[in-house]
Amino acid sequence: MPKVKRVIAALDLPPRKAHKKTIESFKAAADRWNAKLLWIRKPLHRCHPFWQKLMVCRHVINSVGHCQLLQLDTDMLIRDDCPSPFEMASKDQIGIVAGRQGIFGNLGKTSWAHRAHSIWAKRLKTKAAPPWAHPNGGLYLYHTQVFADFFDEIAAKGQSANFDKRFGCDETIVINHLWDKCQSRIKYLPGEYNTLLHHNPHLCEHRAMQTYVYHFVGGTKRYLQKIWWKRGKNPAQP
């Protein structure tokens, strides 16, 4: 049986184009992991990029065929010793990283995640995933042959929702649909593969990366250019 090809895809659209260091770290990771790197630099639709992320799966299939796809945001850095995540989810699973990190531990009915999940569940007529299940949409790992219809179905609902980008679109919509249709296919990956710096602001104080993948969400983007993704033989700092 031929080996399934691996692809890393990133939707890289203005006004927030990928930093030079992000481009370099993604290329280095693709080379180490024997994966094809695909930068998507033309809009897939006129809607907000959050919704376009749900269209990446079909675009990749049309561009290079079916594959195991690691879909990443462009405000991330991958450390140069990061092990491949491609082996961490089976063909029938979708790999995601939990969004509950650092000191942001409210998982009850007063939490933002509970509100966001409830709003999108009502709009798109799905079950609402529990707040603790909320992922961060900076990383999705899946086989396109298994999940193409899943993403197509969600993307097709965009127009009826006026392509609203609020309340955690795209990740809230993805986890609600997974929870509603195929909970057993959810595979949570270690937080080291999508460390949210706005939840872990203390990490911004060190130039040397303390985990494998940093995600510079919101105001933490200003730290990206200062962080070293090339660790070489240097040990992690305390």
Short mmCIF file of N, CA, C and O in Angstrom, two decimals, residues 5-96:
data_model
loop_
_atom_site.label_atom_id
_atom_site.label_comp_id
_atom_site.label_asym_id
_atom_site.label_seq_id
_atom_site.Cartn_x
_atom_site.Cartn_y
_atom_site.Cartn_z
N LYS A 5 0.84 10.75 1.46
CA LYS A 5 1.73 11.91 1.51
C LYS A 5 1.30 12.85 2.63
O LYS A 5 0.14 12.91 3.03
N ARG A 6 2.28 13.58 3.12
CA ARG A 6 2.06 14.54 4.20
C ARG A 6 2.15 15.95 3.65
O ARG A 6 3.04 16.27 2.86
N VAL A 7 1.24 16.80 4.10
CA VAL A 7 1.21 18.19 3.66
C VAL A 7 1.02 19.09 4.88
O VAL A 7 0.21 18.79 5.76
N ILE A 8 1.78 20.18 4.91
CA ILE A 8 1.56 21.25 5.86
C ILE A 8 0.99 22.42 5.08
O ILE A 8 1.60 22.88 4.11
N ALA A 9 -0.19 22.89 5.45
CA ALA A 9 -0.84 23.98 4.72
C ALA A 9 -1.09 25.15 5.66
O ALA A 9 -1.49 24.97 6.81
N ALA A 10 -0.87 26.36 5.14
CA ALA A 10 -1.10 27.57 5.93
C ALA A 10 -1.77 28.62 5.05
O ALA A 10 -1.30 28.90 3.94
N LEU A 11 -2.86 29.16 5.53
CA LEU A 11 -3.60 30.21 4.83
C LEU A 11 -2.93 31.54 5.16
O LEU A 11 -3.02 32.03 6.28
N ASP A 12 -2.22 32.10 4.19
CA ASP A 12 -1.36 33.26 4.42
C ASP A 12 -1.88 34.47 3.64
O ASP A 12 -1.44 34.74 2.52
N LEU A 13 -2.82 35.18 4.24
CA LEU A 13 -3.50 36.27 3.55
C LEU A 13 -3.25 37.61 4.25
O LEU A 13 -3.07 37.65 5.47
N PRO A 14 -3.25 38.71 3.49
CA PRO A 14 -3.14 40.03 4.12
C PRO A 14 -4.40 40.33 4.92
O PRO A 14 -5.45 39.73 4.66
N PRO A 15 -4.32 41.20 5.92
CA PRO A 15 -3.16 42.05 6.22
C PRO A 15 -2.14 41.39 7.15
O PRO A 15 -1.12 42.00 7.44
N ARG A 16 -2.41 40.16 7.63
CA ARG A 16 -1.50 39.52 8.57
C ARG A 16 -0.72 38.41 7.89
O ARG A 16 -0.99 37.23 8.08
N LYS A 17 0.22 38.81 7.07
CA LYS A 17 1.06 37.85 6.37
C LYS A 17 2.06 37.22 7.34
O LYS A 17 2.46 37.81 8.34
N ALA A 18 2.50 36.03 7.00
CA ALA A 18 3.44 35.30 7.85
C ALA A 18 4.77 36.04 7.96
O ALA A 18 5.29 36.56 6.97
N HIS A 19 5.32 36.06 9.17
CA HIS A 19 6.64 36.64 9.41
C HIS A 19 7.71 35.75 8.77
O HIS A 19 7.52 34.54 8.62
N LYS A 20 8.83 36.35 8.42
CA LYS A 20 9.93 35.61 7.81
C LYS A 20 10.35 34.42 8.67
O LYS A 20 10.65 33.33 8.15
N LYS A 21 10.36 34.59 9.99
CA LYS A 21 10.77 33.51 10.88
C LYS A 21 9.76 32.35 10.87
O LYS A 21 10.14 31.19 10.97
N THR A 22 8.50 32.69 10.73
CA THR A 22 7.48 31.64 10.61
C THR A 22 7.70 30.83 9.35
O THR A 22 7.67 29.59 9.37
N ILE A 23 7.93 31.52 8.24
CA ILE A 23 8.16 30.84 6.97
C ILE A 23 9.37 29.91 7.07
O ILE A 23 9.33 28.76 6.62
N GLU A 24 10.43 30.40 7.68
CA GLU A 24 11.65 29.59 7.83
C GLU A 24 11.42 28.38 8.72
O GLU A 24 11.87 27.27 8.41
N SER A 25 10.72 28.58 9.83
CA SER A 25 10.52 27.47 10.77
C SER A 25 9.57 26.41 10.18
O SER A 25 9.76 25.21 10.40
N PHE A 26 8.56 26.84 9.42
CA PHE A 26 7.66 25.89 8.77
C PHE A 26 8.40 25.08 7.72
O PHE A 26 8.21 23.87 7.60
N LYS A 27 9.26 25.75 6.95
CA LYS A 27 10.02 25.05 5.90
C LYS A 27 10.96 24.02 6.52
O LYS A 27 11.07 22.88 6.03
N ALA A 28 11.63 24.42 7.60
CA ALA A 28 12.55 23.49 8.27
C ALA A 28 11.80 22.27 8.81
O ALA A 28 12.27 21.14 8.71
N ALA A 29 10.61 22.51 9.37
CA ALA A 29 9.81 21.40 9.90
C ALA A 29 9.35 20.48 8.77
O ALA A 29 9.41 19.26 8.90
N ALA A 30 8.90 21.07 7.67
CA ALA A 30 8.45 20.26 6.53
C ALA A 30 9.59 19.38 6.01
O ALA A 30 9.39 18.21 5.68
N ASP A 31 10.77 19.94 5.95
CA ASP A 31 11.93 19.17 5.48
C ASP A 31 12.23 18.02 6.45
O ASP A 31 12.52 16.90 6.01
N ARG A 32 12.20 18.27 7.75
CA ARG A 32 12.48 17.22 8.74
C ARG A 32 11.43 16.12 8.70
O ARG A 32 11.75 14.95 8.90
N TRP A 33 10.19 16.50 8.47
CA TRP A 33 9.08 15.56 8.56
C TRP A 33 8.70 14.95 7.21
O TRP A 33 7.71 14.23 7.12
N ASN A 34 9.49 15.26 6.18
CA ASN A 34 9.22 14.73 4.84
C ASN A 34 7.80 15.09 4.38
O ASN A 34 7.04 14.23 3.91
N ALA A 35 7.47 16.36 4.53
CA ALA A 35 6.14 16.86 4.16
C ALA A 35 6.25 17.96 3.12
O ALA A 35 7.25 18.69 3.07
N LYS A 36 5.22 18.10 2.32
CA LYS A 36 5.14 19.18 1.36
C LYS A 36 4.56 20.40 2.06
O LYS A 36 3.58 20.29 2.82
N LEU A 37 5.16 21.56 1.86
CA LEU A 37 4.68 22.79 2.47
C LEU A 37 3.89 23.59 1.44
O LEU A 37 4.39 23.91 0.37
N LEU A 38 2.64 23.89 1.77
CA LEU A 38 1.75 24.59 0.85
C LEU A 38 1.28 25.90 1.48
O LEU A 38 0.52 25.90 2.44
N TRP A 39 1.75 27.01 0.92
CA TRP A 39 1.29 28.33 1.36
C TRP A 39 0.12 28.74 0.47
O TRP A 39 0.24 28.76 -0.75
N ILE A 40 -0.99 29.09 1.09
CA ILE A 40 -2.18 29.51 0.33
C ILE A 40 -2.25 31.02 0.41
O ILE A 40 -2.63 31.60 1.45
N ARG A 41 -1.88 31.69 -0.67
CA ARG A 41 -1.72 33.14 -0.65
C ARG A 41 -2.75 33.87 -1.51
O ARG A 41 -2.65 35.08 -1.69
N LYS A 42 -3.73 33.13 -2.02
CA LYS A 42 -4.85 33.75 -2.71
C LYS A 42 -6.13 33.37 -1.97
O LYS A 42 -6.29 32.21 -1.57
N PRO A 43 -7.03 34.32 -1.79
CA PRO A 43 -8.26 34.02 -1.04
C PRO A 43 -9.03 32.86 -1.66
O PRO A 43 -9.11 32.72 -2.88
N LEU A 44 -9.61 32.04 -0.81
CA LEU A 44 -10.45 30.93 -1.26
C LEU A 44 -11.91 31.35 -1.39
O LEU A 44 -12.72 30.63 -1.96
N HIS A 45 -12.21 32.54 -0.84
CA HIS A 45 -13.58 33.06 -0.84
C HIS A 45 -13.48 34.52 -0.42
O HIS A 45 -12.43 34.96 0.07
N ARG A 46 -14.56 35.24 -0.56
CA ARG A 46 -14.56 36.64 -0.14
C ARG A 46 -14.87 36.81 1.34
O ARG A 46 -14.87 37.93 1.85
N CYS A 47 -15.11 35.72 2.04
CA CYS A 47 -15.44 35.79 3.47
C CYS A 47 -14.18 35.96 4.32
O CYS A 47 -13.05 35.92 3.82
N HIS A 48 -14.38 36.11 5.63
CA HIS A 48 -13.27 36.28 6.58
C HIS A 48 -12.39 35.03 6.57
O HIS A 48 -12.88 33.91 6.39
N PRO A 49 -11.07 35.19 6.79
CA PRO A 49 -10.16 34.04 6.81
C PRO A 49 -10.55 32.93 7.78
O PRO A 49 -10.23 31.77 7.55
N PHE A 50 -11.25 33.27 8.88
CA PHE A 50 -11.69 32.21 9.80
C PHE A 50 -12.56 31.19 9.07
O PHE A 50 -12.45 29.99 9.29
N TRP A 51 -13.44 31.68 8.21
CA TRP A 51 -14.28 30.78 7.42
C TRP A 51 -13.49 30.12 6.30
O TRP A 51 -13.71 28.96 5.96
N GLN A 52 -12.53 30.85 5.74
CA GLN A 52 -11.71 30.27 4.67
C GLN A 52 -10.87 29.10 5.19
O GLN A 52 -10.55 28.17 4.43
N LYS A 53 -10.53 29.11 6.48
CA LYS A 53 -9.79 27.98 7.04
C LYS A 53 -10.57 26.68 6.91
O LYS A 53 -9.99 25.60 6.79
N LEU A 54 -11.89 26.78 6.92
CA LEU A 54 -12.73 25.60 6.78
C LEU A 54 -12.78 25.10 5.34
O LEU A 54 -13.29 24.02 5.07
N MET A 55 -12.23 25.91 4.42
CA MET A 55 -12.20 25.56 3.00
C MET A 55 -10.83 25.05 2.57
O MET A 55 -10.64 24.65 1.41
N VAL A 56 -9.88 25.07 3.48
CA VAL A 56 -8.51 24.66 3.15
C VAL A 56 -8.45 23.19 2.76
O VAL A 56 -7.73 22.82 1.82
N CYS A 57 -9.18 22.34 3.44
CA CYS A 57 -9.15 20.90 3.14
C CYS A 57 -9.47 20.65 1.66
O CYS A 57 -8.72 19.96 0.97
N ARG A 58 -10.57 21.21 1.20
CA ARG A 58 -10.97 21.00 -0.21
C ARG A 58 -9.95 21.61 -1.16
O ARG A 58 -9.63 21.03 -2.22
N HIS A 59 -9.40 22.76 -0.81
CA HIS A 59 -8.39 23.40 -1.67
C HIS A 59 -7.15 22.52 -1.79
O HIS A 59 -6.59 22.38 -2.88
N VAL A 60 -6.72 21.93 -0.68
CA VAL A 60 -5.53 21.07 -0.70
C VAL A 60 -5.80 19.84 -1.57
O VAL A 60 -4.94 19.42 -2.37
N ILE A 61 -6.96 19.25 -1.43
CA ILE A 61 -7.31 18.08 -2.26
C ILE A 61 -7.26 18.45 -3.74
O ILE A 61 -6.70 17.72 -4.57
N ASN A 62 -7.82 19.60 -4.08
CA ASN A 62 -7.82 20.04 -5.47
C ASN A 62 -6.43 20.37 -5.98
O ASN A 62 -6.15 20.28 -7.18
N SER A 63 -5.54 20.75 -5.07
CA SER A 63 -4.19 21.17 -5.45
C SER A 63 -3.21 20.01 -5.55
O SER A 63 -2.43 19.92 -6.51
N VAL A 64 -3.23 19.13 -4.55
CA VAL A 64 -2.22 18.06 -4.50
C VAL A 64 -2.80 16.67 -4.31
O VAL A 64 -2.06 15.69 -4.23
N GLY A 65 -4.12 16.56 -4.20
CA GLY A 65 -4.74 15.26 -3.97
C GLY A 65 -4.89 14.97 -2.49
O GLY A 65 -4.57 15.79 -1.62
N HIS A 66 -5.42 13.79 -2.19
CA HIS A 66 -5.63 13.41 -0.79
C HIS A 66 -4.30 13.22 -0.07
O HIS A 66 -3.29 12.82 -0.67
N CYS A 67 -4.31 13.52 1.23
CA CYS A 67 -3.07 13.49 2.02
C CYS A 67 -3.41 13.48 3.50
O CYS A 67 -4.58 13.62 3.89
N GLN A 68 -2.38 13.35 4.31
CA GLN A 68 -2.51 13.65 5.73
C GLN A 68 -2.10 15.11 5.88
O GLN A 68 -0.99 15.50 5.52
N LEU A 69 -3.01 15.90 6.39
CA LEU A 69 -2.85 17.35 6.35
C LEU A 69 -2.67 17.94 7.75
O LEU A 69 -3.47 17.68 8.65
N LEU A 70 -1.61 18.71 7.91
CA LEU A 70 -1.39 19.50 9.11
C LEU A 70 -1.68 20.95 8.75
O LEU A 70 -0.92 21.57 8.00
N GLN A 71 -2.79 21.45 9.24
CA GLN A 71 -3.23 22.80 8.90
C GLN A 71 -2.87 23.74 10.05
O GLN A 71 -3.27 23.53 11.20
N LEU A 72 -2.07 24.77 9.74
CA LEU A 72 -1.53 25.65 10.78
C LEU A 72 -1.88 27.11 10.51
O LEU A 72 -2.03 27.52 9.35
N ASP A 73 -1.99 27.90 11.58
CA ASP A 73 -2.08 29.35 11.45
C ASP A 73 -0.70 29.91 11.14
O ASP A 73 0.32 29.24 11.38
N THR A 74 -0.66 31.15 10.69
CA THR A 74 0.62 31.73 10.27
C THR A 74 1.28 32.60 11.34
O THR A 74 2.33 33.19 11.09
N ASP A 75 0.68 32.68 12.53
CA ASP A 75 1.31 33.42 13.63
C ASP A 75 1.92 32.45 14.63
O ASP A 75 1.75 32.57 15.84
N MET A 76 2.66 31.47 14.09
CA MET A 76 3.24 30.41 14.91
C MET A 76 4.72 30.23 14.57
O MET A 76 5.17 30.63 13.49
N LEU A 77 5.46 29.62 15.50
CA LEU A 77 6.83 29.21 15.26
C LEU A 77 6.97 27.75 15.68
O LEU A 77 6.44 27.35 16.72
N ILE A 78 7.71 26.97 14.89
CA ILE A 78 7.97 25.57 15.21
C ILE A 78 9.45 25.43 15.56
O ILE A 78 10.32 25.75 14.74
N ARG A 79 9.73 24.98 16.76
CA ARG A 79 11.12 24.84 17.20
C ARG A 79 11.86 23.81 16.35
O ARG A 79 11.26 22.84 15.87
N ASP A 80 13.14 23.99 16.19
CA ASP A 80 13.90 23.18 15.23
C ASP A 80 14.14 21.74 15.68
O ASP A 80 14.66 20.93 14.91
N ASP A 81 13.73 21.39 16.92
CA ASP A 81 13.84 20.01 17.36
C ASP A 81 12.46 19.39 17.60
O ASP A 81 12.34 18.36 18.26
N CYS A 82 11.43 20.02 17.08
CA CYS A 82 10.06 19.55 17.30
C CYS A 82 9.84 18.20 16.61
O CYS A 82 10.01 18.10 15.38
N PRO A 83 9.43 17.17 17.34
CA PRO A 83 9.14 15.89 16.71
C PRO A 83 7.91 15.99 15.80
O PRO A 83 7.04 16.84 16.01
N SER A 84 7.84 15.13 14.84
CA SER A 84 6.71 15.14 13.92
C SER A 84 5.41 14.79 14.63
O SER A 84 5.35 13.81 15.37
N PRO A 85 4.36 15.58 14.41
CA PRO A 85 3.05 15.24 14.99
C PRO A 85 2.25 14.29 14.10
O PRO A 85 1.18 13.81 14.51
N PHE A 86 2.74 13.98 12.91
CA PHE A 86 1.95 13.21 11.95
C PHE A 86 1.61 11.81 12.45
O PHE A 86 0.61 11.24 12.04
N GLU A 87 2.43 11.27 13.34
CA GLU A 87 2.17 9.93 13.87
C GLU A 87 1.25 9.95 15.09
O GLU A 87 0.91 8.90 15.63
N MET A 88 0.83 11.12 15.52
CA MET A 88 0.12 11.24 16.78
C MET A 88 -1.40 11.07 16.67
O MET A 88 -2.11 11.05 17.67
N ALA A 89 -1.91 10.97 15.44
CA ALA A 89 -3.35 10.75 15.24
C ALA A 89 -3.52 9.69 14.16
O ALA A 89 -2.80 9.68 13.16
N SER A 90 -4.46 8.79 14.38
CA SER A 90 -4.71 7.73 13.41
C SER A 90 -5.48 8.29 12.21
O SER A 90 -5.93 9.45 12.22
N LYS A 91 -5.68 7.47 11.21
CA LYS A 91 -6.35 7.92 9.99
C LYS A 91 -7.76 8.41 10.27
O LYS A 91 -8.25 9.33 9.60
N ASP A 92 -8.43 7.83 11.23
CA ASP A 92 -9.82 8.18 11.52
C ASP A 92 -9.96 9.30 12.53
O ASP A 92 -11.08 9.69 12.88
N GLN A 93 -8.83 9.84 13.02
CA GLN A 93 -8.88 10.87 14.05
C GLN A 93 -8.50 12.24 13.51
O GLN A 93 -7.76 12.36 12.52
N ILE A 94 -8.99 13.27 14.19
CA ILE A 94 -8.54 14.63 13.92
C ILE A 94 -7.81 15.13 15.16
O ILE A 94 -8.33 15.10 16.28
N GLY A 95 -6.57 15.55 14.95
CA GLY A 95 -5.75 16.03 16.05
C GLY A 95 -5.96 17.51 16.29
O GLY A 95 -5.88 18.32 15.35
N ILE A 96 -6.23 17.88 17.54
CA ILE A 96 -6.40 19.28 17.93
C ILE A 96 -5.70 19.47 19.28
O ILE A 96 -5.36 18.50 19.96
#
